[in-house]
Short mmCIF file of C-alpha atoms and ligand atoms in Angstrom, two decimals:
data_model
loop_
_atom_site.label_atom_id
_atom_site.label_comp_id
_atom_site.label_asym_id
_atom_site.label_seq_id
_atom_site.Cartn_x
_atom_site.Cartn_y
_atom_site.Cartn_z
CA MET R 1 -22.33 7.61 8.77
CA PRO R 2 -24.20 5.36 11.24
CA GLU R 3 -24.99 7.03 14.58
CA GLU R 4 -22.85 4.62 16.64
CA ASN R 5 -19.76 5.42 14.55
CA VAL R 6 -20.20 9.14 15.14
CA ILE R 7 -20.38 8.43 18.86
CA GLU R 8 -17.27 6.24 18.65
CA ALA R 9 -15.30 8.97 16.84
CA GLU R 10 -16.33 11.48 19.52
CA ARG R 11 -15.34 9.04 22.26
CA GLN R 12 -11.86 8.66 20.74
CA GLU R 13 -11.57 12.46 20.47
CA ALA R 14 -12.10 12.65 24.22
CA TYR R 15 -9.30 10.13 24.76
CA ILE R 16 -6.98 12.23 22.59
CA GLU R 17 -7.52 15.09 25.04
CA LYS R 18 -6.58 12.76 27.87
CA CYS R 19 -3.41 11.77 25.99
CA GLN R 20 -2.55 15.43 25.50
CA THR R 21 -2.40 15.90 29.26
CA ALA R 22 -0.11 12.87 29.64
CA VAL R 23 2.18 13.94 26.80
CA ALA R 24 2.37 17.48 28.23
CA GLN R 25 3.43 15.95 31.55
CA LEU R 26 6.10 13.89 29.76
CA LYS R 27 7.32 17.06 28.06
CA LYS R 28 7.80 18.69 31.46
CA GLU R 29 9.74 15.68 32.75
CA LEU R 30 11.96 15.47 29.68
CA GLY R 31 12.44 19.23 29.33
CA ARG R 32 11.84 18.91 25.56
CA GLU R 33 9.22 17.89 23.02
CA PRO R 34 8.45 14.15 23.26
CA LYS R 35 8.97 12.38 19.93
CA ALA R 36 7.15 9.47 18.30
CA CYS R 37 8.25 7.21 15.47
CA VAL R 38 5.92 5.00 13.40
CA VAL R 39 7.61 2.25 11.37
CA THR R 40 5.53 0.63 8.61
CA PHE R 41 6.00 -2.86 7.23
CA GLY R 42 3.98 -4.29 4.33
CA CYS R 43 1.53 -2.89 1.85
CA GLN R 44 -0.19 0.40 0.95
CA MET R 45 -3.03 -0.46 3.33
CA ASN R 46 -0.59 -0.49 6.19
CA ALA R 47 1.02 2.73 4.98
CA ARG R 48 -2.41 4.38 5.09
CA ASP R 49 -3.13 2.96 8.56
CA SER R 50 0.21 4.40 9.69
CA GLU R 51 -0.85 7.85 8.51
CA LYS R 52 -3.93 7.56 10.73
CA LEU R 53 -1.87 6.36 13.70
CA SER R 54 0.66 9.16 13.14
CA GLY R 55 -2.20 11.67 13.00
CA ILE R 56 -3.39 10.52 16.42
CA LEU R 57 0.12 10.65 17.90
CA GLU R 58 0.68 14.14 16.55
CA LYS R 59 -2.65 15.33 17.89
CA ALA R 60 -1.77 13.83 21.27
CA GLY R 61 1.24 16.16 21.33
CA TYR R 62 4.13 14.10 20.00
CA VAL R 63 6.54 15.46 17.40
CA LEU R 64 6.88 12.82 14.68
CA THR R 65 10.32 11.60 13.70
CA ASP R 66 11.77 8.97 11.37
CA ALA R 67 14.73 8.40 13.71
CA GLU R 68 13.86 5.52 16.02
CA GLU R 69 16.81 6.21 18.34
CA GLU R 70 15.46 9.72 19.06
CA ALA R 71 11.91 8.57 19.80
CA ASP R 72 10.13 8.36 23.15
CA PHE R 73 7.31 6.33 21.60
CA ILE R 74 7.89 3.69 18.90
CA LEU R 75 5.07 1.99 17.02
CA TYR R 76 5.67 -0.88 14.60
CA ASN R 77 2.80 -1.38 12.16
CA THR R 78 3.50 -4.94 11.09
CA CYS R 79 2.83 -7.23 8.12
CA THR R 80 2.57 -11.01 8.06
CA VAL R 81 1.98 -11.84 4.42
CA ARG R 82 5.28 -13.77 4.26
CA ASP R 83 7.39 -15.08 7.09
CA ASN R 84 10.33 -12.78 6.32
CA ALA R 85 8.10 -9.80 7.21
CA ASN R 86 7.63 -11.37 10.67
CA GLN R 87 11.34 -12.10 11.05
CA ARG R 88 12.23 -8.47 10.32
CA VAL R 89 9.97 -7.35 13.15
CA TYR R 90 11.51 -9.80 15.63
CA GLY R 91 15.01 -8.68 14.57
CA ARG R 92 14.18 -5.05 15.18
CA LEU R 93 12.47 -5.81 18.48
CA GLY R 94 15.79 -7.25 19.68
CA VAL R 95 17.40 -3.87 19.00
CA LEU R 96 14.55 -2.04 20.75
CA ASN R 97 15.11 -4.12 23.86
CA ASN R 98 18.59 -2.56 24.18
CA LEU R 99 17.26 0.91 23.41
CA LYS R 100 14.67 0.56 26.14
CA LYS R 101 17.31 -0.42 28.68
CA LYS R 102 19.12 2.86 27.98
CA LYS R 103 15.88 4.85 27.92
CA PRO R 104 13.39 3.38 30.39
CA HIS R 105 10.63 5.91 29.66
CA LEU R 106 10.53 4.69 26.02
CA LYS R 107 7.15 3.18 25.12
CA VAL R 108 6.99 0.42 22.52
CA ALA R 109 3.75 -0.48 20.72
CA LEU R 110 2.97 -3.09 18.06
CA CYS R 111 -0.01 -3.26 15.74
CA GLY R 112 -1.00 -4.49 12.28
CA CYS R 113 -1.56 -7.81 10.60
CA MET R 114 1.05 -9.85 12.45
CA MET R 115 -0.69 -9.08 15.74
CA GLN R 116 -3.85 -10.88 14.58
CA GLU R 117 -1.99 -14.20 14.95
CA GLN R 118 -2.31 -15.91 18.30
CA ALA R 119 1.14 -17.54 18.04
CA VAL R 120 2.76 -14.12 17.57
CA ILE R 121 1.10 -12.73 20.69
CA GLU R 122 2.27 -15.75 22.71
CA LYS R 123 5.83 -15.27 21.48
CA ILE R 124 5.87 -11.55 22.32
CA LYS R 125 4.42 -12.15 25.78
CA LYS R 126 7.16 -14.71 26.38
CA SER R 127 10.25 -13.29 24.68
CA TYR R 128 9.64 -9.55 24.31
CA ARG R 129 8.08 -8.62 27.60
CA PHE R 130 9.23 -5.02 27.40
CA VAL R 131 6.54 -4.29 24.78
CA ASP R 132 3.97 -1.89 26.29
CA LEU R 133 1.00 -2.11 23.93
CA ILE R 134 -0.31 -4.52 21.30
CA PHE R 135 -3.39 -4.02 19.17
CA GLY R 136 -4.69 -5.46 15.90
CA THR R 137 -6.04 -4.45 12.51
CA HIS R 138 -9.70 -4.17 13.53
CA ASN R 139 -9.35 -1.69 16.35
CA ILE R 140 -6.83 0.90 15.17
CA PHE R 141 -9.56 3.50 15.68
CA GLN R 142 -9.29 2.69 19.39
CA PHE R 143 -5.66 3.81 19.45
CA PRO R 144 -6.43 7.04 21.39
CA ALA R 145 -8.11 5.04 24.17
CA LEU R 146 -5.26 2.52 24.30
CA LEU R 147 -2.67 5.30 24.32
CA ALA R 148 -4.45 6.98 27.22
CA ASP R 149 -4.43 3.65 29.09
CA LEU R 150 -0.73 3.23 28.46
CA TYR R 151 0.13 6.15 30.70
CA GLU R 152 -1.89 4.73 33.54
CA LYS R 153 -0.93 1.07 33.48
CA GLN R 154 2.42 -0.60 34.06
CA GLU R 155 1.73 -4.03 32.54
CA MET R 156 1.57 -4.92 28.82
CA ILE R 157 -1.78 -3.96 27.23
CA VAL R 158 -3.06 -6.44 24.63
CA GLU R 159 -6.25 -5.57 22.77
CA ILE R 160 -6.95 -7.66 19.69
CA TRP R 161 -10.32 -8.04 18.02
CA LYS R 162 -11.09 -11.08 15.89
CA GLU R 163 -13.52 -9.27 13.59
CA THR R 164 -15.37 -6.02 13.21
CA GLU R 165 -18.26 -4.57 11.28
CA GLU R 166 -17.23 -1.10 12.29
CA ILE R 167 -15.74 1.55 10.02
CA VAL R 168 -14.98 4.63 12.06
CA GLU R 169 -14.64 7.76 9.92
CA ASN R 170 -13.02 11.12 10.57
CA LEU R 171 -10.08 10.30 12.81
CA PRO R 172 -7.05 12.60 12.48
CA VAL R 173 -4.58 11.73 9.70
CA LYS R 174 -0.98 12.82 9.19
CA ARG R 175 -0.25 12.47 5.47
CA LYS R 176 3.25 11.56 4.36
CA TYR R 177 2.94 13.47 1.06
CA HIS R 178 1.12 16.76 0.67
CA TYR R 179 0.16 16.13 -2.97
CA LYS R 180 -0.95 12.48 -2.98
CA SER R 181 -2.83 10.19 -0.66
CA GLY R 182 -4.13 6.67 -0.26
CA VAL R 183 -7.88 6.37 0.33
CA ASN R 184 -9.36 3.17 1.76
CA ILE R 185 -12.45 2.18 -0.13
CA MET R 186 -12.87 -1.21 1.52
CA PHE R 187 -11.35 -3.34 4.22
CA GLY R 188 -10.76 -7.08 4.46
CA CYS R 189 -10.97 -9.83 1.88
CA ASN R 190 -13.37 -12.68 1.06
CA ASN R 191 -11.32 -14.50 -1.55
CA PHE R 192 -9.45 -17.04 0.54
CA CYS R 193 -6.63 -17.75 -1.90
CA SER R 194 -5.27 -20.90 -0.32
CA TYR R 195 -1.76 -19.51 0.40
CA CYS R 196 -2.89 -16.18 1.84
CA ILE R 197 -3.24 -15.12 5.44
CA VAL R 198 -4.89 -11.77 4.67
CA PRO R 199 -8.55 -12.91 5.06
CA TYR R 200 -7.66 -14.24 8.53
CA VAL R 201 -5.88 -11.09 9.71
CA ARG R 202 -7.93 -8.41 7.95
CA GLY R 203 -11.33 -10.07 8.25
CA ARG R 204 -14.33 -10.10 5.92
CA GLU R 205 -14.84 -7.62 3.13
CA ARG R 206 -16.43 -4.31 4.17
CA SER R 207 -16.94 -1.43 1.74
CA ARG R 208 -17.10 2.19 2.76
CA GLU R 209 -20.12 4.22 1.68
CA PRO R 210 -19.44 6.02 -1.63
CA LYS R 211 -20.43 9.36 -0.14
CA GLU R 212 -17.86 8.98 2.64
CA ILE R 213 -15.15 8.16 0.09
CA LEU R 214 -16.09 11.08 -2.15
CA ARG R 215 -16.21 13.47 0.78
CA GLU R 216 -12.77 12.34 1.94
CA ILE R 217 -11.30 12.85 -1.54
CA GLU R 218 -12.94 16.27 -1.89
CA ASN R 219 -11.40 17.31 1.41
CA LEU R 220 -8.02 15.96 0.35
CA VAL R 221 -8.19 17.91 -2.91
CA GLU R 222 -9.09 21.05 -1.02
CA ASP R 223 -5.99 20.38 1.03
CA GLY R 224 -3.72 20.22 -2.05
CA VAL R 225 -3.89 16.56 -3.04
CA VAL R 226 -3.77 15.96 -6.83
CA GLU R 227 -3.44 12.16 -6.91
CA VAL R 228 -5.32 9.48 -4.98
CA MET R 229 -4.72 5.76 -4.71
CA LEU R 230 -7.97 3.92 -3.96
CA LEU R 231 -7.08 1.04 -1.68
CA GLY R 232 -8.66 -2.36 -1.12
CA GLN R 233 -7.53 -6.00 -1.09
CA ASN R 234 -9.77 -6.56 -4.09
CA VAL R 235 -11.16 -3.27 -5.36
CA ASN R 236 -13.07 -5.03 -8.15
CA SER R 237 -15.56 -6.41 -5.66
CA TYR R 238 -16.10 -2.98 -4.07
CA GLY R 239 -19.66 -2.08 -3.16
CA LYS R 240 -21.26 -5.50 -3.63
CA ASN R 241 -22.33 -5.76 0.00
CA LEU R 242 -23.46 -2.20 0.57
CA GLU R 243 -27.09 -1.50 1.41
CA HIS R 244 -27.33 0.19 -2.00
CA PRO R 245 -24.87 -1.85 -4.07
CA ILE R 246 -22.60 0.00 -6.50
CA THR R 247 -19.79 -1.24 -8.75
CA PHE R 248 -16.18 -0.14 -8.51
CA ALA R 249 -16.42 1.25 -12.05
CA ALA R 250 -19.39 3.41 -10.99
CA LEU R 251 -17.43 4.67 -7.98
CA LEU R 252 -14.52 5.58 -10.26
CA LYS R 253 -16.85 7.61 -12.48
CA GLU R 254 -17.91 9.63 -9.44
CA VAL R 255 -14.32 10.13 -8.27
CA GLU R 256 -13.39 11.30 -11.77
CA LYS R 257 -15.89 14.17 -11.45
CA ILE R 258 -14.08 15.72 -8.49
CA GLU R 259 -12.69 19.00 -9.71
CA GLY R 260 -9.02 19.63 -8.99
CA LEU R 261 -8.21 15.93 -8.71
CA LYS R 262 -5.73 15.10 -11.49
CA ARG R 263 -4.80 11.44 -11.14
CA ILE R 264 -6.55 8.32 -9.88
CA ARG R 265 -4.81 5.04 -9.13
CA PHE R 266 -6.13 1.92 -7.45
CA MET R 267 -4.89 -1.31 -5.91
CA THR R 268 -5.38 -4.30 -6.01
CA SER R 269 -7.44 -5.89 -8.79
CA HIS R 270 -8.33 -9.56 -8.72
CA PRO R 271 -8.45 -10.85 -12.33
CA LYS R 272 -11.59 -12.90 -11.65
CA ASP R 273 -13.66 -9.77 -10.92
CA LEU R 274 -12.29 -7.32 -13.48
CA SER R 275 -15.34 -6.22 -15.46
CA ASP R 276 -15.77 -4.89 -18.98
CA GLU R 277 -17.41 -1.88 -17.37
CA LEU R 278 -14.17 -1.14 -15.51
CA ILE R 279 -12.09 -1.44 -18.68
CA GLU R 280 -14.42 1.00 -20.44
CA VAL R 281 -14.29 3.48 -17.58
CA MET R 282 -10.49 3.30 -17.56
CA ARG R 283 -10.32 3.70 -21.33
CA ASP R 284 -12.55 6.76 -21.35
CA SER R 285 -11.07 8.43 -18.30
CA ARG R 286 -8.77 11.45 -18.36
CA LYS R 287 -7.69 10.89 -14.80
CA ILE R 288 -7.29 7.16 -14.22
CA CYS R 289 -3.61 6.30 -14.61
CA ARG R 290 -2.41 4.03 -17.40
CA HIS R 291 -1.37 1.34 -14.98
CA LEU R 292 -3.01 -1.81 -13.72
CA HIS R 293 -1.63 -4.14 -11.09
CA LEU R 294 -3.11 -7.52 -11.94
CA PRO R 295 -1.69 -10.32 -9.77
CA LEU R 296 -1.16 -13.53 -11.74
CA GLN R 297 0.32 -15.64 -8.91
CA ALA R 298 0.87 -18.67 -11.19
CA GLY R 299 0.51 -19.66 -14.84
CA SER R 300 -0.34 -23.34 -14.46
CA ASP R 301 -4.04 -24.18 -14.39
CA ARG R 302 -3.44 -26.96 -11.89
CA ILE R 303 -1.68 -24.59 -9.48
CA LEU R 304 -4.20 -21.80 -10.04
CA ARG R 305 -6.94 -24.22 -9.06
CA ALA R 306 -5.07 -25.32 -5.93
CA MET R 307 -4.53 -21.64 -5.10
CA ASN R 308 -8.31 -21.08 -5.37
CA ARG R 309 -7.82 -18.22 -7.82
CA HIS R 310 -10.95 -18.85 -9.95
CA TYR R 311 -9.35 -18.24 -13.36
CA THR R 312 -7.29 -20.23 -15.85
CA LYS R 313 -4.17 -19.21 -17.72
CA ASP R 314 -6.20 -18.69 -20.91
CA GLN R 315 -8.81 -16.57 -19.14
CA TYR R 316 -6.06 -14.38 -17.68
CA LEU R 317 -4.38 -13.99 -21.08
CA ALA R 318 -7.72 -13.15 -22.73
CA LEU R 319 -8.31 -10.47 -20.10
CA VAL R 320 -4.90 -8.94 -20.75
CA ASP R 321 -5.57 -8.98 -24.50
CA LYS R 322 -8.82 -7.13 -23.96
CA LEU R 323 -7.10 -4.56 -21.73
CA LYS R 324 -4.32 -3.93 -24.23
CA ARG R 325 -6.76 -3.71 -27.11
CA GLU R 326 -8.91 -1.12 -25.35
CA ILE R 327 -6.07 0.78 -23.64
CA PRO R 328 -2.94 0.32 -25.78
CA ASP R 329 -0.65 2.47 -23.60
CA ILE R 330 -1.52 0.65 -20.36
CA ALA R 331 1.30 -0.66 -18.18
CA ILE R 332 0.55 -3.98 -16.51
CA THR R 333 2.33 -5.18 -13.38
CA THR R 334 1.83 -8.34 -11.38
CA ASP R 335 2.64 -10.52 -8.37
CA ILE R 336 3.91 -14.06 -8.81
CA ILE R 337 4.54 -16.81 -6.27
CA VAL R 338 7.03 -19.61 -6.91
CA GLY R 339 7.11 -22.81 -4.87
CA PHE R 340 3.43 -23.26 -4.02
CA PRO R 341 2.89 -26.85 -2.72
CA GLY R 342 3.05 -29.33 -5.57
CA GLU R 343 4.44 -26.85 -8.11
CA THR R 344 6.89 -28.44 -10.55
CA LEU R 345 9.42 -26.82 -12.87
CA GLU R 346 6.99 -27.50 -15.72
CA ASP R 347 4.38 -25.46 -13.86
CA VAL R 348 6.88 -22.61 -13.52
CA GLU R 349 7.40 -22.83 -17.30
CA GLU R 350 3.67 -22.04 -17.67
CA THR R 351 4.16 -18.96 -15.50
CA ILE R 352 7.18 -17.91 -17.57
CA ASP R 353 5.08 -18.36 -20.71
CA VAL R 354 2.50 -15.90 -19.34
CA VAL R 355 5.25 -13.41 -18.47
CA ARG R 356 6.61 -13.60 -22.04
CA ARG R 357 3.17 -13.19 -23.57
CA VAL R 358 1.87 -10.41 -21.31
CA GLN R 359 5.17 -8.49 -21.31
CA TYR R 360 4.75 -7.09 -17.81
CA ASP R 361 6.13 -3.66 -17.08
CA ASN R 362 7.13 -4.98 -13.69
CA ALA R 363 6.50 -8.11 -11.67
CA PHE R 364 7.00 -8.75 -7.98
CA THR R 365 8.19 -12.31 -7.58
CA PHE R 366 7.89 -14.07 -4.23
CA ILE R 367 9.01 -17.39 -2.90
CA TYR R 368 6.04 -19.21 -1.38
CA SER R 369 5.92 -18.80 2.39
CA LYS R 370 3.95 -21.25 4.47
CA ARG R 371 1.42 -19.36 6.62
CA THR R 372 -0.02 -21.27 9.56
CA GLY R 373 -3.79 -21.61 9.37
CA THR R 374 -4.09 -21.32 5.59
CA PRO R 375 -5.25 -24.35 3.52
CA ALA R 376 -1.93 -24.44 1.61
CA ALA R 377 0.04 -24.89 4.84
CA ALA R 378 -1.69 -28.25 5.28
CA MET R 379 -0.93 -29.41 1.73
CA GLU R 380 1.48 -32.27 1.64
CA GLU R 381 3.78 -31.64 -1.26
CA GLN R 382 5.86 -28.70 0.02
CA VAL R 383 8.48 -28.08 -2.68
CA PRO R 384 12.19 -28.68 -1.90
CA GLU R 385 14.16 -25.45 -1.57
CA GLU R 386 16.56 -26.11 -4.45
CA ILE R 387 13.69 -26.70 -6.89
CA VAL R 388 12.01 -23.49 -5.75
CA ARG R 389 15.28 -21.58 -6.19
CA GLU R 390 15.83 -22.97 -9.69
CA GLY R 391 12.34 -21.99 -10.85
CA PHE R 392 12.53 -18.62 -9.11
CA ASP R 393 15.88 -17.65 -10.70
CA LYS R 394 14.70 -18.65 -14.14
CA LEU R 395 11.46 -16.69 -13.77
CA LEU R 396 13.24 -13.63 -12.39
CA LYS R 397 15.53 -13.45 -15.40
CA VAL R 398 12.58 -13.47 -17.83
CA VAL R 399 10.70 -10.93 -15.70
CA GLN R 400 13.70 -8.58 -15.73
CA ASP R 401 14.36 -8.98 -19.44
CA THR R 402 10.76 -8.33 -20.46
CA ALA R 403 10.43 -5.36 -18.07
CA LYS R 404 13.57 -3.82 -19.58
CA GLU R 405 12.22 -4.30 -23.10
CA ARG R 406 8.95 -2.64 -22.12
CA ALA R 407 10.74 0.27 -20.44
CA ALA R 408 12.92 0.86 -23.51
CA LEU R 409 9.79 1.48 -25.60
CA LEU R 410 9.36 4.87 -23.90
CA GLN R 411 12.81 6.10 -25.03
CA GLY R 412 12.67 9.62 -26.51
CA LYS R 413 9.01 10.23 -25.61
CA VAL R 414 7.82 13.39 -23.88
CA MET R 415 5.42 12.55 -21.06
CA GLU R 416 3.77 14.17 -18.09
CA ALA R 417 5.27 13.45 -14.67
CA LEU R 418 4.11 14.30 -11.19
CA VAL R 419 7.19 15.40 -9.25
CA GLU R 420 7.29 13.23 -6.12
CA GLU R 421 10.48 14.04 -4.26
CA VAL R 422 13.94 15.54 -4.26
CA ASN R 423 16.52 12.97 -5.26
CA GLU R 424 18.34 11.58 -2.25
CA GLN R 425 21.71 11.25 -3.98
CA ASP R 426 21.70 14.61 -5.74
CA PRO R 427 19.44 17.40 -4.46
CA ALA R 428 19.65 19.18 -7.82
CA PHE R 429 17.49 16.35 -9.20
CA VAL R 430 13.90 15.36 -8.52
CA THR R 431 12.01 12.13 -9.14
CA GLY R 432 8.79 12.18 -11.12
CA ARG R 433 6.23 9.45 -11.73
CA LEU R 434 4.54 8.97 -15.08
CA SER R 435 0.93 7.94 -15.40
CA ASN R 436 2.15 4.40 -16.23
CA ASN R 437 4.07 4.31 -12.93
CA MET R 438 7.54 4.64 -14.53
CA LEU R 439 9.97 6.82 -12.57
CA VAL R 440 12.10 9.51 -14.18
CA HIS R 441 14.90 11.54 -12.59
CA PHE R 442 15.61 15.03 -13.89
CA LYS R 443 17.03 18.37 -12.89
CA ALA R 444 14.50 20.65 -11.22
CA ASP R 445 14.00 22.92 -8.28
CA ARG R 446 12.73 21.29 -5.07
CA ARG R 447 9.72 23.62 -5.20
CA MET R 448 8.45 21.51 -8.08
CA VAL R 449 7.53 18.66 -5.70
CA GLY R 450 3.80 18.01 -6.05
CA LYS R 451 3.59 19.68 -9.48
CA PHE R 452 3.03 18.24 -12.94
CA VAL R 453 5.69 18.81 -15.60
CA MET R 454 6.46 17.51 -19.07
CA VAL R 455 9.64 15.44 -19.21
CA ALA R 456 11.66 14.15 -22.15
CA LEU R 457 12.67 10.57 -21.45
CA ASP R 458 16.28 10.67 -22.65
CA THR R 459 18.01 7.61 -21.22
CA CYS R 460 16.54 4.32 -20.12
CA HIS R 461 18.33 2.66 -17.20
CA GLY R 462 16.31 -0.55 -17.21
CA PHE R 463 13.64 0.25 -14.64
CA TYR R 464 13.76 4.04 -14.63
CA TYR R 465 14.69 6.95 -16.86
CA THR R 466 16.80 10.04 -16.63
CA GLY R 467 15.41 12.94 -18.59
CA ARG R 468 14.89 16.66 -18.79
CA MET R 469 12.00 19.01 -18.28
CA VAL R 470 10.54 20.42 -21.43
CA ASP R 471 7.61 22.67 -22.21
CA TRP R 472 4.34 21.43 -23.66
CA MET R 473 5.84 21.72 -27.13
CA GLY R 474 8.77 19.47 -26.22
CA GLN R 475 11.38 22.27 -25.90
CA SER R 476 13.96 22.21 -23.07
CA LYS R 477 12.84 24.53 -20.32
CA HIS R 478 14.84 24.09 -17.16
CA THR R 479 15.88 27.74 -17.32
CA ARG R 480 12.30 29.03 -17.04
CA LEU R 481 11.15 27.88 -13.67
CA GLY R 482 8.74 30.79 -13.01
CA LYS R 483 6.86 30.21 -16.25
CA MET R 484 6.72 26.51 -15.68
CA VAL R 485 4.97 26.92 -12.36
CA ASP R 486 2.36 29.03 -14.11
CA ASP R 487 1.42 26.63 -16.86
CA GLN R 488 1.52 23.37 -14.97
CA TRP R 489 -2.24 22.82 -15.18
CA LEU R 490 -2.53 23.10 -18.92
CA ASN R 491 -3.54 19.47 -19.37
N1 5AD D 501 3.81 -16.68 0.18
C1 5AD D 501 4.40 -15.92 -0.77
N2 5AD D 501 3.82 -14.84 -1.30
C2 5AD D 501 2.59 -14.51 -0.87
N3 5AD D 501 1.77 -13.51 -1.20
C3 5AD D 501 0.65 -13.61 -0.46
N4 5AD D 501 0.72 -14.67 0.36
C4 5AD D 501 1.93 -15.25 0.11
C5 5AD D 501 2.58 -16.39 0.64
N5 5AD D 501 2.02 -17.16 1.57
C6 5AD D 501 2.07 -12.54 -2.25
C7 5AD D 501 1.04 -12.58 -3.36
C8 5AD D 501 0.29 -11.29 -3.14
C9 5AD D 501 1.34 -10.39 -2.57
C10 5AD D 501 0.83 -9.21 -1.84
O1 5AD D 501 2.06 -11.24 -1.70
O2 5AD D 501 1.73 -12.58 -4.58
O3 5AD D 501 -0.28 -10.79 -4.33
FE1 SF4 D 502 -0.82 -5.66 3.86
FE2 SF4 D 502 -1.40 -8.26 3.80
FE3 SF4 D 502 0.89 -7.45 4.86
FE4 SF4 D 502 -1.43 -6.98 6.08
S1 SF4 D 502 -0.53 -9.00 5.67
S2 SF4 D 502 0.26 -5.50 5.77
S3 SF4 D 502 -2.79 -6.61 4.37
S4 SF4 D 502 0.32 -7.26 2.73
#
């Protein structure tokens, strides 16, 4: 790690100590433990950032809670990829205004992608003046310093950076799950898809050093983690700008070697950069999950060009063919946008054609949202709402039908699941995730959370299964819990 980053991490440590004094004082005043609540909007990147922010709050002395109404400190980690993400934040801020009137000592902080937009900051300064602290995506490592400031100042603190080269390692982290974790491998994005605000709010691409990533994963594994999700806006261009360049596929090979790590996932892959080397590494790996999220966005060559995606429909389809040929059991999921400027219903038919041919296991479909500052926002032919709706509904139906058909193919199979959580509706059940990302609900003890089990996929419910635990020979085994715990690592 560069010298200046070590110094920065130490500096923030010192601020955490300062925060501890302030939080201890608050505890005295309240006569109870002060509580903090972090609410995450948006993607896996944000979820991981929230774990870092929660780690800092916990270290400062707060007890973490999911109940906003109980909290003495509320932090919204925001997203701005589509306008409805912004609107949700404004809606909830209205509620917080009332909460703060009842509880004047409540501190409200905002961070994340939405805060990188000047117009948002103006609006908050004008209409939500009760907010105590605002910071952006580039300086979350400064959170301890900002938190310490918060106890000393009365006025709103706004600290947004436009860009950063810095990657500060080794800040405290509070993981949401004890058995799995996201791991950032890179930050930012250089692709500039014409509809997308991410490059403007997350900055230029910066890769972490492989040795830092490997060390983090080794530590996580030592701490009980069995599955990691490697995170980046475009993992396929990982490592290109490092002092000693390395490919994403080569990084995966190194991660694979970490003993005790059982599953590797990654997100997100840009089709234009997906290499043959990566396909080979996935094919030959025992740990990389049989799932690839490969955003299509649109099926019409004309729209793909206007989106600045750098591939054609045929190139995308050829890539999927290659993937399926090399890794027949792979599940492919995607993101699709409907209503990009100039898109006609014929263009949407091209997208639907890709969906039919690829047979996605799942597809996230979005209505185009105009983001100020992006090239697409300045394009003239914004599509009328009723045309967008018509194309969207038609696409959604095909997406759902094909996903159901794909899911049904697993009927009756016995597959390995990682138990993720106790079922909310019925605590006698747990939810497990298969390598291909499919969820299965089955009866099991809550102590199985974080363990691998074999599950018979009995009934398909469209997008998930209900099943039963079996042993490695396919026999029912929910009566032999003790034994099952013993042989969970047989694979
Ligand atoms: N409008 C609608 N959807 C968008 N996405 C990104 N930007 C926009 C936008 N302006 C979608 C893309 C991306 C996913 C994370 O969000 O499909 O893959
Ligand atoms: Fe994630 Fe993009 Fe939303 Fe930021 S704007 S939280 S990077 S999806």
